[in-house]
Amino acid sequence: MADVEFRENRAGVAEMMRSPAMLAAMEHLGNIVQIDAEQIAAVDTGAYAFGTNHDPGVTGGGFKVDAQVRGGVASVIVSNDVRSAPSTNWPQGYPYGIAQEFGNEHVEARHTLGRALDALSTHI
C-alpha cells in the first residue's frame, strides 16, 4: 500500500468555515444553548428568561441567538440584554442580565449562559 500524505487545503477549509452549512450548524448550536438557558434561568417576572416584562421600564431580556460570518468564520453569539428601568445611578438601566450571570453585591451569580453552554456537550 502506498504512503498517503494529507495536505491541508487552507482555501478549502476557509470556504467551509464560512459556508451556509457551517452557519446553519452554528445557529443550531446557539438555539440549543438558548433553550437550555431558558429552562434553567431564574424566572421572577420572566424578563430575564423570555423577555416578558412585568416591571415598568424593563427593557430587553430573553436569550437571543445571532449567527453570522465574522472575520471569515461562521460563529454564533447567545446573549441576554435585560436591563432595569433607568435611574439616577443607571441612566441606561441596570444591566440585570450581567448581574444574573456574574453576580454582584445584590445578586448571586447564577452562570445561566455558562451552564447552558457547558450542557451543550451533552447534545453534540
Backbone as JSON Lines, residues from 0, in Angstrom:
{"i":0,"aa":"M","n":[0.84,-1.17,0.0],"ca":[0.0,0.0,0.0],"c":[0.89,1.24,0.0]}
{"i":1,"aa":"A","n":[0.55,2.19,-0.82],"ca":[1.34,3.41,-0.95],"c":[1.13,4.31,0.26]}
{"i":2,"aa":"D","n":[2.17,5.04,0.6],"ca":[2.02,6.02,1.67],"c":[1.08,7.14,1.21]}
{"i":3,"aa":"V","n":[0.21,7.53,2.11],"ca":[-0.73,8.6,1.81],"c":[-0.38,9.79,2.68]}
{"i":4,"aa":"E","n":[-0.33,10.93,2.08],"ca":[0.0,12.13,2.82],"c":[-1.16,13.11,2.73]}
{"i":5,"aa":"F","n":[-1.56,13.61,3.88],"ca":[-2.64,14.6,3.92],"c":[-2.04,15.98,3.75]}
{"i":6,"aa":"R","n":[-2.62,16.74,2.86],"ca":[-2.21,18.13,2.68],"c":[-3.43,19.02,2.84]}
{"i":7,"aa":"E","n":[-3.38,19.84,3.84],"ca":[-4.49,20.76,4.12],"c":[-4.63,21.76,2.99]}
{"i":8,"aa":"N","n":[-5.85,21.95,2.56],"ca":[-6.14,22.98,1.57],"c":[-6.74,24.15,2.34]}
{"i":9,"aa":"R","n":[-5.9,25.12,2.66],"ca":[-6.33,26.24,3.51],"c":[-7.5,27.01,2.89]}
{"i":10,"aa":"A","n":[-7.5,27.19,1.62],"ca":[-8.61,27.9,0.97],"c":[-9.9,27.1,1.1]}
{"i":11,"aa":"G","n":[-9.8,25.79,0.99],"ca":[-10.98,24.94,1.13],"c":[-11.52,24.95,2.55]}
{"i":12,"aa":"V","n":[-10.62,24.9,3.53],"ca":[-11.03,24.95,4.94],"c":[-11.68,26.31,5.22]}
{"i":13,"aa":"A","n":[-11.09,27.38,4.73],"ca":[-11.65,28.72,4.94],"c":[-13.04,28.83,4.31]}
{"i":14,"aa":"E","n":[-13.19,28.27,3.13],"ca":[-14.51,28.28,2.47],"c":[-15.53,27.49,3.28]}
{"i":15,"aa":"M","n":[-15.12,26.35,3.8],"ca":[-16.02,25.53,4.61],"c":[-16.43,26.29,5.89]}
{"i":16,"aa":"M","n":[-15.5,27.01,6.51],"ca":[-15.78,27.69,7.77],"c":[-16.76,28.84,7.63]}
{"i":17,"aa":"R","n":[-16.96,29.34,6.41],"ca":[-17.92,30.42,6.21],"c":[-19.1,29.99,5.35]}
{"i":18,"aa":"S","n":[-19.23,28.7,5.13],"ca":[-20.29,28.18,4.26],"c":[-21.67,28.29,4.92]}
{"i":19,"aa":"P","n":[-22.72,28.29,4.13],"ca":[-24.08,28.29,4.68],"c":[-24.33,27.09,5.6]}
{"i":20,"aa":"A","n":[-23.76,25.95,5.29],"ca":[-23.95,24.77,6.14],"c":[-23.31,24.97,7.51]}
{"i":21,"aa":"M","n":[-22.12,25.56,7.56],"ca":[-21.46,25.82,8.84],"c":[-22.23,26.88,9.62]}
{"i":22,"aa":"L","n":[-22.71,27.9,8.92],"ca":[-23.5,28.93,9.59],"c":[-24.78,28.32,10.18]}
{"i":23,"aa":"A","n":[-25.44,27.44,9.45],"ca":[-26.64,26.76,9.95],"c":[-26.31,25.9,11.16]}
{"i":24,"aa":"A","n":[-25.17,25.22,11.13],"ca":[-24.76,24.39,12.26],"c":[-24.51,25.25,13.5]}
{"i":25,"aa":"M","n":[-23.86,26.39,13.33],"ca":[-23.6,27.29,14.45],"c":[-24.92,27.83,15.02]}
{"i":26,"aa":"E","n":[-25.85,28.18,14.15],"ca":[-27.15,28.68,14.61],"c":[-27.89,27.59,15.38]}
{"i":27,"aa":"H","n":[-27.82,26.36,14.89],"ca":[-28.46,25.24,15.57],"c":[-27.9,25.07,16.99]}
{"i":28,"aa":"L","n":[-26.59,25.12,17.12],"ca":[-25.97,25.01,18.44],"c":[-26.38,26.18,19.34]}
{"i":29,"aa":"G","n":[-26.45,27.37,18.77],"ca":[-26.9,28.53,19.54],"c":[-28.33,28.36,20.03]}
{"i":30,"aa":"N","n":[-29.18,27.78,19.19],"ca":[-30.57,27.54,19.59],"c":[-30.65,26.54,20.75]}
{"i":31,"aa":"I","n":[-29.78,25.54,20.74],"ca":[-29.75,24.58,21.85],"c":[-29.34,25.27,23.14]}
{"i":32,"aa":"V","n":[-28.32,26.14,23.07],"ca":[-27.89,26.89,24.25],"c":[-29.04,27.79,24.73]}
{"i":33,"aa":"Q","n":[-29.74,28.44,23.8],"ca":[-30.87,29.3,24.16],"c":[-31.94,28.52,24.9]}
{"i":34,"aa":"I","n":[-32.31,27.37,24.4],"ca":[-33.34,26.55,25.03],"c":[-32.91,26.12,26.43]}
{"i":35,"aa":"D","n":[-31.67,25.66,26.56],"ca":[-31.18,25.26,27.88],"c":[-31.16,26.44,28.85]}
{"i":36,"aa":"A","n":[-30.72,27.61,28.36],"ca":[-30.67,28.79,29.22],"c":[-32.08,29.18,29.68]}
{"i":37,"aa":"E","n":[-33.05,29.12,28.79],"ca":[-34.43,29.45,29.15],"c":[-34.96,28.47,30.2]}
{"i":38,"aa":"Q","n":[-34.56,27.22,30.11],"ca":[-35.04,26.21,31.06],"c":[-34.44,26.38,32.45]}
{"i":39,"aa":"I","n":[-33.21,26.87,32.55],"ca":[-32.57,26.97,33.86],"c":[-32.52,28.39,34.41]}
{"i":40,"aa":"A","n":[-32.98,29.37,33.63],"ca":[-32.93,30.77,34.07],"c":[-33.88,31.02,35.23]}
{"i":41,"aa":"A","n":[-33.46,31.94,36.09],"ca":[-34.34,32.39,37.16],"c":[-35.54,33.1,36.53]}
{"i":42,"aa":"V","n":[-36.73,32.77,37.0],"ca":[-37.93,33.38,36.44],"c":[-38.73,34.0,37.59]}
{"i":43,"aa":"D","n":[-38.57,35.31,37.75],"ca":[-39.41,36.04,38.71],"c":[-40.51,36.74,37.92]}
{"i":44,"aa":"T","n":[-40.09,37.62,37.01],"ca":[-41.06,38.31,36.16],"c":[-41.09,37.71,34.76]}
{"i":45,"aa":"G","n":[-40.06,36.96,34.4],"ca":[-39.94,36.42,33.06],"c":[-39.1,37.28,32.15]}
{"i":46,"aa":"A","n":[-38.68,38.46,32.62],"ca":[-37.91,39.37,31.77],"c":[-36.57,38.77,31.37]}
{"i":47,"aa":"Y","n":[-35.89,38.17,32.33],"ca":[-34.57,37.63,32.02],"c":[-34.67,36.44,31.08]}
{"i":48,"aa":"A","n":[-35.52,35.5,31.4],"ca":[-35.6,34.26,30.62],"c":[-36.25,34.46,29.26]}
{"i":49,"aa":"F","n":[-37.34,35.19,29.22],"ca":[-38.15,35.21,28.0],"c":[-38.41,36.6,27.43]}
{"i":50,"aa":"G","n":[-37.98,37.65,28.11],"ca":[-38.22,38.99,27.6],"c":[-39.64,39.47,27.83]}
{"i":51,"aa":"T","n":[-40.41,38.79,28.69],"ca":[-41.75,39.24,29.04],"c":[-41.63,40.13,30.26]}
{"i":52,"aa":"N","n":[-41.94,41.38,30.1],"ca":[-41.68,42.37,31.15],"c":[-42.96,42.7,31.92]}
{"i":53,"aa":"H","n":[-42.88,42.53,33.23],"ca":[-43.99,42.91,34.1],"c":[-43.66,44.18,34.87]}
{"i":54,"aa":"D","n":[-42.41,44.57,34.87],"ca":[-41.99,45.75,35.62],"c":[-41.88,46.94,34.67]}
{"i":55,"aa":"P","n":[-42.46,48.09,35.04],"ca":[-42.36,49.26,34.17],"c":[-40.91,49.65,33.91]}
{"i":56,"aa":"G","n":[-40.6,49.93,32.67],"ca":[-39.27,50.4,32.31],"c":[-38.25,49.33,32.02]}
{"i":57,"aa":"V","n":[-38.58,48.05,32.26],"ca":[-37.63,46.98,31.97],"c":[-37.52,46.84,30.45]}
{"i":58,"aa":"T","n":[-36.31,46.74,29.95],"ca":[-36.09,46.61,28.51],"c":[-35.28,45.36,28.21]}
{"i":59,"aa":"G","n":[-35.37,44.91,26.98],"ca":[-34.58,43.77,26.53],"c":[-35.06,42.49,27.16]}
{"i":60,"aa":"G","n":[-34.12,41.6,27.38],"ca":[-34.43,40.33,28.01],"c":[-34.68,39.24,27.0]}
{"i":61,"aa":"G","n":[-34.75,38.04,27.51],"ca":[-34.86,36.89,26.65],"c":[-33.5,36.6,26.03]}
{"i":62,"aa":"F","n":[-33.25,35.35,25.75],"ca":[-31.97,34.96,25.16],"c":[-32.07,35.06,23.64]}
{"i":63,"aa":"K","n":[-31.07,35.67,23.05],"ca":[-31.06,35.9,21.61],"c":[-29.9,35.15,20.98]}
{"i":64,"aa":"V","n":[-30.15,34.64,19.79],"ca":[-29.14,33.9,19.03],"c":[-28.79,34.73,17.79]}
{"i":65,"aa":"D","n":[-27.52,35.02,17.61],"ca":[-27.05,35.8,16.47],"c":[-25.95,35.02,15.78]}
{"i":66,"aa":"A","n":[-26.32,34.32,14.71],"ca":[-25.34,33.55,13.93],"c":[-25.02,34.33,12.67]}
{"i":67,"aa":"Q","n":[-23.73,34.52,12.43],"ca":[-23.29,35.18,11.21],"c":[-21.81,34.9,10.98]}
{"i":68,"aa":"V","n":[-21.37,35.26,9.8],"ca":[-19.95,35.1,9.48],"c":[-19.23,36.34,10.0]}
{"i":69,"aa":"R","n":[-18.28,36.11,10.89],"ca":[-17.48,37.19,11.46],"c":[-16.02,36.88,11.19]}
{"i":70,"aa":"G","n":[-15.33,37.8,10.59],"ca":[-13.91,37.59,10.31],"c":[-13.66,36.38,9.43]}
{"i":71,"aa":"G","n":[-14.6,36.08,8.54],"ca":[-14.44,34.96,7.62],"c":[-14.78,33.6,8.2]}
{"i":72,"aa":"V","n":[-15.35,33.56,9.42],"ca":[-15.67,32.29,10.08],"c":[-17.1,32.37,10.61]}
{"i":73,"aa":"A","n":[-17.87,31.31,10.37],"ca":[-19.22,31.25,10.92],"c":[-19.12,31.18,12.44]}
{"i":74,"aa":"S","n":[-19.94,31.97,13.11],"ca":[-19.93,31.98,14.57],"c":[-21.32,32.28,15.08]}
{"i":75,"aa":"V","n":[-21.5,32.08,16.38],"ca":[-22.78,32.37,17.0],"c":[-22.55,33.04,18.34]}
{"i":76,"aa":"I","n":[-23.41,34.01,18.65],"ca":[-23.4,34.67,19.95],"c":[-24.78,34.48,20.55]}
{"i":77,"aa":"V","n":[-24.81,33.96,21.77],"ca":[-26.06,33.86,22.52],"c":[-25.95,34.9,23.63]}
{"i":78,"aa":"S","n":[-26.94,35.79,23.72],"ca":[-26.85,36.9,24.66],"c":[-28.19,37.15,25.34]}
{"i":79,"aa":"N","n":[-28.12,37.99,26.36],"ca":[-29.31,38.45,27.07],"c":[-29.01,39.86,27.53]}
{"i":80,"aa":"D","n":[-29.82,40.82,27.11],"ca":[-29.53,42.22,27.39],"c":[-30.55,42.89,28.32]}
{"i":81,"aa":"V","n":[-31.22,42.1,29.16],"ca":[-32.25,42.69,30.02],"c":[-31.66,43.77,30.93]}
{"i":82,"aa":"R","n":[-32.37,44.88,31.04],"ca":[-31.96,46.0,31.88],"c":[-33.17,46.49,32.67]}
{"i":83,"aa":"S","n":[-32.9,46.96,33.87],"ca":[-33.97,47.55,34.68],"c":[-34.31,48.93,34.14]}
{"i":84,"aa":"A","n":[-35.3,49.54,34.74],"ca":[-35.69,50.89,34.36],"c":[-34.53,51.85,34.63]}
{"i":85,"aa":"P","n":[-34.36,52.87,33.79],"ca":[-33.32,53.87,34.04],"c":[-33.51,54.54,35.4]}
{"i":86,"aa":"S","n":[-32.39,54.89,36.01],"ca":[-32.42,55.57,37.31],"c":[-31.29,56.59,37.34]}
{"i":87,"aa":"T","n":[-31.2,57.3,38.44],"ca":[-30.13,58.29,38.59],"c":[-28.77,57.63,38.5]}
{"i":88,"aa":"N","n":[-28.6,56.49,39.17],"ca":[-27.31,55.8,39.16],"c":[-27.06,55.04,37.86]}
{"i":89,"aa":"W","n":[-28.13,54.62,37.2],"ca":[-28.01,53.82,35.97],"c":[-28.89,54.43,34.89]}
{"i":90,"aa":"P","n":[-28.39,55.5,34.21],"ca":[-29.22,56.19,33.21],"c":[-29.64,55.27,32.05]}
{"i":91,"aa":"Q","n":[-28.87,54.24,31.75],"ca":[-29.22,53.3,30.69],"c":[-30.0,52.1,31.24]}
{"i":92,"aa":"G","n":[-30.24,52.09,32.53],"ca":[-30.87,50.94,33.18],"c":[-29.8,50.0,33.69]}
{"i":93,"aa":"Y","n":[-30.08,49.37,34.82],"ca":[-29.11,48.45,35.43],"c":[-29.02,47.18,34.59]}
{"i":94,"aa":"P","n":[-27.81,46.73,34.23],"ca":[-27.64,45.54,33.38],"c":[-27.91,44.25,34.17]}
{"i":95,"aa":"Y","n":[-29.18,43.94,34.34],"ca":[-29.6,42.82,35.17],"c":[-29.07,41.49,34.64]}
{"i":96,"aa":"G","n":[-29.01,41.32,33.33],"ca":[-28.5,40.08,32.74],"c":[-27.06,39.81,33.15]}
{"i":97,"aa":"I","n":[-26.25,40.83,33.19],"ca":[-24.85,40.67,33.61],"c":[-24.79,40.27,35.08]}
{"i":98,"aa":"A","n":[-25.65,40.9,35.91],"ca":[-25.68,40.55,37.34],"c":[-26.12,39.1,37.52]}
{"i":99,"aa":"Q","n":[-27.09,38.64,36.74],"ca":[-27.54,37.25,36.83],"c":[-26.4,36.3,36.49]}
{"i":100,"aa":"E","n":[-25.63,36.64,35.5],"ca":[-24.57,35.74,35.05],"c":[-23.38,35.74,36.02]}
{"i":101,"aa":"F","n":[-22.92,36.93,36.4],"ca":[-21.67,37.04,37.16],"c":[-21.85,37.39,38.63]}
{"i":102,"aa":"G","n":[-23.03,37.86,39.01],"ca":[-23.29,38.23,40.39],"c":[-22.74,39.6,40.74]}
{"i":103,"aa":"N","n":[-23.21,40.11,41.87],"ca":[-22.72,41.36,42.43],"c":[-23.1,41.38,43.91]}
{"i":104,"aa":"E","n":[-23.04,42.55,44.53],"ca":[-23.34,42.61,45.96],"c":[-24.82,42.36,46.28]}
{"i":105,"aa":"H","n":[-25.7,42.41,45.26],"ca":[-27.14,42.22,45.49],"c":[-27.68,40.92,44.89]}
{"i":106,"aa":"V","n":[-26.99,40.38,43.91],"ca":[-27.48,39.21,43.17],"c":[-26.41,38.13,43.17]}
{"i":107,"aa":"E","n":[-26.8,36.93,43.52],"ca":[-25.87,35.8,43.48],"c":[-25.63,35.37,42.03]}
{"i":108,"aa":"A","n":[-24.41,35.1,41.68],"ca":[-24.09,34.64,40.32],"c":[-24.79,33.33,40.03]}
{"i":109,"aa":"R","n":[-25.48,33.29,38.9],"ca":[-26.2,32.06,38.53],"c":[-25.58,31.37,37.32]}
{"i":110,"aa":"H","n":[-24.73,32.06,36.61],"ca":[-24.0,31.49,35.46],"c":[-24.93,30.77,34.49]}
{"i":111,"aa":"T","n":[-26.07,31.36,34.22],"ca":[-27.07,30.72,33.37],"c":[-26.52,30.4,31.99]}
{"i":112,"aa":"L","n":[-25.96,31.38,31.31],"ca":[-25.42,31.12,29.97],"c":[-24.22,30.18,30.05]}
{"i":113,"aa":"G","n":[-23.39,30.34,31.05],"ca":[-22.24,29.46,31.21],"c":[-22.65,28.01,31.4]}
{"i":114,"aa":"R","n":[-23.66,27.78,32.24],"ca":[-24.14,26.41,32.47],"c":[-24.82,25.85,31.22]}
{"i":115,"aa":"A","n":[-25.55,26.71,30.5],"ca":[-26.2,26.24,29.26],"c":[-25.15,25.88,28.21]}
{"i":116,"aa":"L","n":[-24.09,26.65,28.14],"ca":[-23.01,26.34,27.21],"c":[-22.3,25.05,27.6]}
{"i":117,"aa":"D","n":[-22.07,24.87,28.89],"ca":[-21.45,23.63,29.37],"c":[-22.33,22.42,29.03]}
{"i":118,"aa":"A","n":[-23.65,22.58,29.12],"ca":[-24.57,21.49,28.83],"c":[-24.59,21.13,27.36]}
{"i":119,"aa":"L","n":[-24.11,22.04,26.52],"ca":[-24.1,21.78,25.08],"c":[-23.35,20.5,24.74]}
{"i":120,"aa":"S","n":[-22.32,20.18,25.5],"ca":[-21.53,18.97,25.21],"c":[-22.37,17.7,25.32]}
{"i":121,"aa":"T","n":[-23.49,17.75,26.05],"ca":[-24.35,16.57,26.14],"c":[-25.25,16.41,24.92]}
{"i":122,"aa":"H","n":[-25.32,17.44,24.09],"ca":[-26.2,17.43,22.91],"c":[-25.46,17.13,21.61]}
{"i":123,"aa":"I","n":[-24.14,17.21,21.65],"ca":[-23.39,17.01,20.39],"c":[-22.5,15.78,20.47]}
